[in-house]
GROMACS .gro file of C-alpha atoms in nm:
model
  285
    1MET     CA    1   6.407   5.150  14.496
    2GLY     CA    2   6.660   4.928  14.665
    3SER     CA    3   6.651   4.699  14.961
    4ARG     CA    4   6.634   4.964  15.230
    5GLN     CA    5   6.297   5.029  15.390
    6THR     CA    6   6.178   5.387  15.361
    7GLN     CA    7   5.995   5.579  15.629
    8PRO     CA    8   5.612   5.573  15.618
    9CYS     CA    9   5.478   5.808  15.355
   10GLY     CA   10   5.291   6.115  15.471
   11ARG     CA   11   4.982   6.256  15.307
   12ALA     CA   12   5.080   6.546  15.086
   13SER     CA   13   4.982   6.734  14.775
   14ILE     CA   14   5.149   6.979  14.541
   15PRO     CA   15   4.851   7.201  14.458
   16ARG     CA   16   4.812   7.463  14.191
   17GLY     CA   17   4.727   7.744  14.424
   18HIS     CA   18   4.919   7.655  14.738
   19ARG     CA   19   4.729   7.807  15.029
   20GLY     CA   20   4.996   7.782  15.296
   21SER     CA   21   5.208   8.079  15.184
   22ARG     CA   22   5.116   8.287  15.488
   23HIS     CA   23   5.323   8.046  15.696
   24HIS     CA   24   5.635   8.103  15.483
   25PRO     CA   25   5.761   8.465  15.486
   26GLY     CA   26   5.984   8.409  15.183
   27ARG     CA   27   5.688   8.344  14.954
   28SER     CA   28   5.470   8.588  14.761
   29ARG     CA   29   5.133   8.469  14.629
   30SER     CA   30   5.152   8.710  14.337
   31SER     CA   31   5.502   8.603  14.230
   32ARG     CA   32   5.416   8.261  14.100
   33ARG     CA   33   5.149   8.019  13.988
   34LEU     CA   34   5.140   7.658  14.106
   35ILE     CA   35   4.955   7.385  13.918
   36ARG     CA   36   4.712   7.211  14.155
   37ARG     CA   37   4.722   6.837  14.210
   38ARG     CA   38   4.490   6.617  14.413
   39GLN     CA   39   4.584   6.470  14.753
   40LEU     CA   40   4.851   6.200  14.723
   41PHE     CA   41   5.071   5.990  14.947
   42VAL     CA   42   5.425   6.114  14.891
   43ASN     CA   43   5.732   6.107  15.110
   44VAL     CA   44   5.982   6.307  14.902
   45VAL     CA   45   5.933   6.615  14.685
   46ILE     CA   46   6.214   6.685  14.438
   47VAL     CA   47   6.252   7.041  14.307
   48VAL     CA   48   6.380   7.077  13.949
   49PRO     CA   49   6.481   7.437  13.859
   50CYS     CA   50   6.432   7.512  13.489
   51TYR     CA   51   6.544   7.805  13.276
   52ASN     CA   52   6.500   7.774  12.898
   53GLU     CA   53   6.507   7.394  12.916
   54ALA     CA   54   6.244   7.322  12.648
   55GLU     CA   55   6.498   7.155  12.417
   56ARG     CA   56   6.694   6.970  12.686
   57LEU     CA   57   6.440   6.851  12.942
   58ASP     CA   58   6.408   6.472  12.919
   59HIS     CA   59   6.045   6.442  13.024
   60ASP     CA   60   6.040   6.066  12.965
   61GLU     CA   61   6.320   6.014  13.219
   62PHE     CA   62   6.147   6.231  13.477
   63ARG     CA   63   5.815   6.060  13.419
   64GLY     CA   64   5.982   5.722  13.458
   65LEU     CA   65   6.134   5.832  13.789
   66VAL     CA   66   5.798   5.908  13.949
   67GLU     CA   67   5.623   5.608  13.795
   68ARG     CA   68   5.883   5.373  13.944
   69ASN     CA   69   5.859   5.537  14.287
   70GLU     CA   70   5.513   5.603  14.429
   71SER     CA   71   5.655   5.800  14.723
   72ILE     CA   72   5.828   6.060  14.500
   73SER     CA   73   5.674   6.378  14.360
   74LEU     CA   74   5.843   6.628  14.126
   75LEU     CA   75   5.802   7.005  14.142
   76PHE     CA   76   5.944   7.183  13.836
   77VAL     CA   77   6.021   7.553  13.885
   78ASP     CA   78   6.017   7.766  13.570
   79ASP     CA   79   6.256   8.054  13.639
   80GLY     CA   80   6.103   8.308  13.400
   81SER     CA   81   6.201   8.117  13.085
   82SER     CA   82   6.177   8.293  12.748
   83ASP     CA   83   6.132   7.975  12.543
   84ALA     CA   84   5.862   7.706  12.552
   85THR     CA   85   5.963   7.568  12.893
   86ALA     CA   86   5.646   7.691  13.065
   87ALA     CA   87   5.421   7.517  12.812
   88LEU     CA   88   5.621   7.195  12.843
   89LEU     CA   89   5.598   7.198  13.223
   90ALA     CA   90   5.225   7.264  13.208
   91SER     CA   91   5.181   6.954  12.993
   92LEU     CA   92   5.396   6.743  13.227
   93SER     CA   93   5.176   6.846  13.517
   94ASP     CA   94   4.897   6.625  13.386
   95HIS     CA   95   5.075   6.351  13.581
   96PRO     CA   96   4.936   6.337  13.938
   97ARG     CA   97   5.284   6.357  14.093
   98MET     CA   98   5.445   6.610  13.858
   99SER     CA   99   5.365   6.976  13.922
  100ALA     CA  100   5.499   7.315  13.817
  101LEU     CA  101   5.570   7.648  13.981
  102PHE     CA  102   5.607   7.953  13.755
  103LEU     CA  103   5.821   8.252  13.858
  104PRO     CA  104   5.743   8.573  13.664
  105VAL     CA  105   6.105   8.683  13.611
  106ASN     CA  106   6.442   8.512  13.590
  107GLY     CA  107   6.586   8.535  13.939
  108GLY     CA  108   6.857   8.274  13.898
  109LYS     CA  109   6.894   7.913  14.003
  110ALA     CA  110   6.942   7.996  14.371
  111GLU     CA  111   6.607   8.171  14.401
  112ALA     CA  112   6.429   7.909  14.190
  113VAL     CA  113   6.556   7.635  14.421
  114ARG     CA  114   6.469   7.834  14.734
  115GLN     CA  115   6.115   7.908  14.617
  116GLY     CA  116   6.070   7.546  14.515
  117LEU     CA  117   6.191   7.411  14.849
  118ILE     CA  118   5.962   7.652  15.035
  119ALA     CA  119   5.664   7.533  14.831
  120ALA     CA  120   5.760   7.167  14.870
  121GLY     CA  121   5.826   7.203  15.242
  122GLY     CA  122   5.482   7.347  15.301
  123HIS     CA  123   5.336   6.998  15.271
  124ASP     CA  124   5.337   6.699  15.504
  125VAL     CA  125   5.638   6.526  15.353
  126ASP     CA  126   5.948   6.394  15.526
  127TRP     CA  127   6.208   6.501  15.271
  128VAL     CA  128   6.258   6.767  15.005
  129GLY     CA  129   6.546   6.804  14.764
  130TYR     CA  130   6.663   6.938  14.431
  131VAL     CA  131   6.835   6.806  14.119
  132ASP     CA  132   6.947   6.968  13.795
  133ALA     CA  133   6.710   6.970  13.499
  134ASP     CA  134   6.971   6.815  13.267
  135LEU     CA  135   6.979   6.499  13.483
  136ALA     CA  136   7.357   6.506  13.509
  137THR     CA  137   7.272   6.302  13.818
  138PRO     CA  138   7.085   6.011  13.653
  139PRO     CA  139   6.753   5.884  13.794
  140ALA     CA  140   6.915   5.568  13.932
  141GLU     CA  141   7.154   5.782  14.139
  142ILE     CA  142   6.869   6.006  14.253
  143GLU     CA  143   6.683   5.698  14.373
  144ARG     CA  144   6.993   5.570  14.553
  145LEU     CA  145   7.048   5.901  14.735
  146ILE     CA  146   6.682   5.911  14.840
  147ASP     CA  147   6.704   5.551  14.957
  148ILE     CA  148   7.001   5.639  15.179
  149ALA     CA  149   6.829   5.951  15.313
  150THR     CA  150   6.495   5.793  15.397
  151SER     CA  151   6.654   5.490  15.563
  152SER     CA  152   6.891   5.689  15.786
  153PRO     CA  153   6.718   5.825  16.100
  154GLY     CA  154   7.033   6.008  16.210
  155LEU     CA  155   7.065   6.215  15.892
  156ASP     CA  156   6.891   6.540  15.799
  157CYS     CA  157   7.099   6.617  15.488
  158VAL     CA  158   7.225   6.385  15.214
  159PHE     CA  159   7.402   6.511  14.903
  160GLY     CA  160   7.585   6.362  14.610
  161SER     CA  161   7.953   6.414  14.540
  162ARG     CA  162   8.141   6.386  14.209
  163ILE     CA  163   8.436   6.186  14.339
  164ARG     CA  164   8.603   5.965  14.078
  165LEU     CA  165   8.647   5.634  14.256
  166CYS     CA  166   8.745   5.295  14.118
  167GLY     CA  167   8.439   5.150  13.948
  168SER     CA  168   8.251   5.480  13.922
  169ASP     CA  169   8.154   5.657  13.598
  170VAL     CA  170   8.198   6.025  13.681
  171SER     CA  171   8.278   6.228  13.370
  172ARG     CA  172   8.381   6.595  13.398
  173HIS     CA  173   8.545   6.848  13.167
  174LEU     CA  174   8.902   6.909  13.284
  175SER     CA  175   8.866   7.288  13.312
  176ARG     CA  176   8.552   7.259  13.524
  177HIS     CA  177   8.713   6.992  13.740
  178LEU     CA  178   9.018   7.210  13.811
  179ALA     CA  179   8.804   7.516  13.886
  180GLY     CA  180   8.588   7.297  14.107
  181ARG     CA  181   8.884   7.184  14.317
  182ILE     CA  182   8.987   7.546  14.380
  183PHE     CA  183   8.628   7.634  14.466
  184ALA     CA  184   8.603   7.337  14.704
  185THR     CA  185   8.916   7.448  14.890
  186LEU     CA  186   8.770   7.795  14.941
  187ALA     CA  187   8.433   7.648  15.039
  188ASP     CA  188   8.602   7.442  15.311
  189PHE     CA  189   8.731   7.767  15.460
  190VAL     CA  190   8.385   7.926  15.449
  191LEU     CA  191   8.210   7.623  15.599
  192GLY     CA  192   8.474   7.530  15.852
  193ALA     CA  193   8.429   7.167  15.749
  194HIS     CA  194   8.572   6.952  15.472
  195VAL     CA  195   8.338   6.886  15.180
  196TYR     CA  196   8.475   6.738  14.860
  197ASP     CA  197   8.198   6.870  14.635
  198THR     CA  198   7.938   7.130  14.732
  199GLN     CA  199   7.814   7.191  14.376
  200ALA     CA  200   7.696   6.853  14.246
  201GLY     CA  201   7.331   6.961  14.231
  202ALA     CA  202   7.170   6.661  14.400
  203LYS     CA  203   7.078   6.736  14.761
  204PHE     CA  204   6.806   6.599  14.989
  205LEU     CA  205   6.699   6.763  15.313
  206ARG     CA  206   6.471   6.650  15.592
  207ASN     CA  207   6.164   6.874  15.606
  208THR     CA  208   6.220   7.033  15.948
  209PRO     CA  209   6.171   7.373  16.115
  210GLU     CA  210   6.549   7.418  16.093
  211LEU     CA  211   6.533   7.387  15.715
  212HIS     CA  212   6.243   7.633  15.696
  213LEU     CA  213   6.452   7.884  15.892
  214CYS     CA  214   6.740   7.839  15.648
  215LEU     CA  215   6.512   7.920  15.352
  216ARG     CA  216   6.353   8.238  15.485
  217THR     CA  217   6.585   8.482  15.306
  218PRO     CA  218   6.734   8.480  14.953
  219PHE     CA  219   7.087   8.357  14.899
  220ALA     CA  220   7.375   8.594  14.827
  221ASP     CA  221   7.475   8.447  14.491
  222ARG     CA  222   7.302   8.239  14.224
  223TRP     CA  223   7.596   7.999  14.176
  224SER     CA  224   7.746   7.953  14.524
  225PHE     CA  225   7.412   7.916  14.701
  226ASP     CA  226   7.483   7.548  14.776
  227VAL     CA  227   7.768   7.659  15.003
  228GLU     CA  228   7.549   7.916  15.174
  229LEU     CA  229   7.271   7.661  15.225
  230LEU     CA  230   7.514   7.416  15.388
  231GLY     CA  231   7.654   7.702  15.594
  232ARG     CA  232   7.308   7.801  15.715
  233LEU     CA  233   7.238   7.439  15.804
  234GLY     CA  234   7.562   7.447  15.998
  235ARG     CA  235   7.443   7.745  16.199
  236VAL     CA  236   7.133   7.553  16.311
  237GLY     CA  237   7.320   7.233  16.400
  238VAL     CA  238   7.241   7.018  16.096
  239PHE     CA  239   7.573   7.038  15.908
  240PRO     CA  240   7.805   6.853  15.932
  241GLN     CA  241   7.673   6.667  16.237
  242ARG     CA  242   7.363   6.522  16.066
  243ALA     CA  243   7.482   6.535  15.704
  244SER     CA  244   7.641   6.279  15.473
  245GLU     CA  245   7.826   6.332  15.143
  246ILE     CA  246   7.769   6.032  14.917
  247PRO     CA  247   8.007   5.956  14.625
  248MET     CA  248   7.799   5.914  14.311
  249ARG     CA  249   7.850   5.608  14.096
  250VAL     CA  250   7.747   5.787  13.775
  251TRP     CA  251   7.755   6.156  13.681
  252VAL     CA  252   7.782   6.317  13.337
  253ASP     CA  253   7.903   6.671  13.261
  254ARG     CA  254   7.629   6.766  13.016
  255ASP     CA  255   7.690   6.985  12.712
  256GLY     CA  256   7.491   7.306  12.721
  257SER     CA  257   7.534   7.357  13.095
  258LYS     CA  258   7.459   7.714  13.202
  259VAL     CA  259   7.747   7.708  13.449
  260SER     CA  260   8.041   7.837  13.243
  261LEU     CA  261   8.402   7.834  13.357
  262LEU     CA  262   8.391   8.214  13.390
  263ALA     CA  263   8.078   8.194  13.606
  264GLY     CA  264   8.252   7.937  13.823
  265ILE     CA  265   8.551   8.168  13.872
  266ARG     CA  266   8.322   8.459  13.959
  267SER     CA  267   8.140   8.246  14.212
  268MET     CA  268   8.470   8.193  14.395
  269TRP     CA  269   8.483   8.565  14.468
  270SER     CA  270   8.127   8.553  14.596
  271LEU     CA  271   8.232   8.315  14.874
  272ALA     CA  272   8.371   8.610  15.070
  273LYS     CA  273   8.023   8.764  15.071
  274VAL     CA  274   7.872   8.429  15.168
  275ARG     CA  275   8.113   8.401  15.462
  276ARG     CA  276   8.017   8.747  15.590
  277ARG     CA  277   7.647   8.666  15.566
  278LEU     CA  278   7.688   8.335  15.746
  279GLN     CA  279   7.855   8.511  16.037
  280ARG     CA  280   7.530   8.708  16.087
  281PHE     CA  281   7.293   8.414  16.033
  282PRO     CA  282   7.030   8.360  16.170
  283ALA     CA  283   7.028   8.694  16.355
  284GLU     CA  284   6.981   8.883  16.026
  285ILE     CA  285   6.645   8.723  15.940
   0.00000   0.00000   0.00000
């Protein structure tokens, strides 16, 4: 996965009936069902939130990702899908490093990611992260981001950024790009730090007590949760001091994305609520 040397893999599993929920207040044993896998040596668990993705999920690409990288495990989170997503994820979980978590109702991407990170972080792994189910961030870029994260002792947070640089292949619809630049300007104000792109959907986080604290309560909004997560990490000293924003070489604005322009505009208004909540964090939990 590149020339950099990764940290030693820890022993971990992504079991069907995860038994460590009592250590994570944000989890409810009755709210989900986790497919059990045997003990494996993994270093990174990637959460993939899924809602009605039966027709779009490229299972061959995901399977290839884990087969090329023995230290990577995938945890798909079905966010109460109404199509055949749950059945598809159950079949994918036959692979020893591909598991599924099923939420009973659609709570939105923010909650699916949070629940997935809590489940992933309950195991002896060094890093957890999340990527979008449509693989707008291609597997090669996911591998590159993980390579940077696991070879950088001074970093606790690594995330991709959709910056169009010379030689990169970053394709975005114009309307989404313009809305994204407005959103990024407002997010800078909320975070008190400059970030070019908070919403790229490819983030990797060191599995630490600080991260667990940041995941204890639900996020304020299903679309701007990335900003709130970075803000929470800022309140515990991780962001921006131990974070790095990495320009992606390839990114594709997929058709069929559930993030509409209108939803993006609405999420801008939610940043005011996020800012108020961050001012009370972590005292409110």
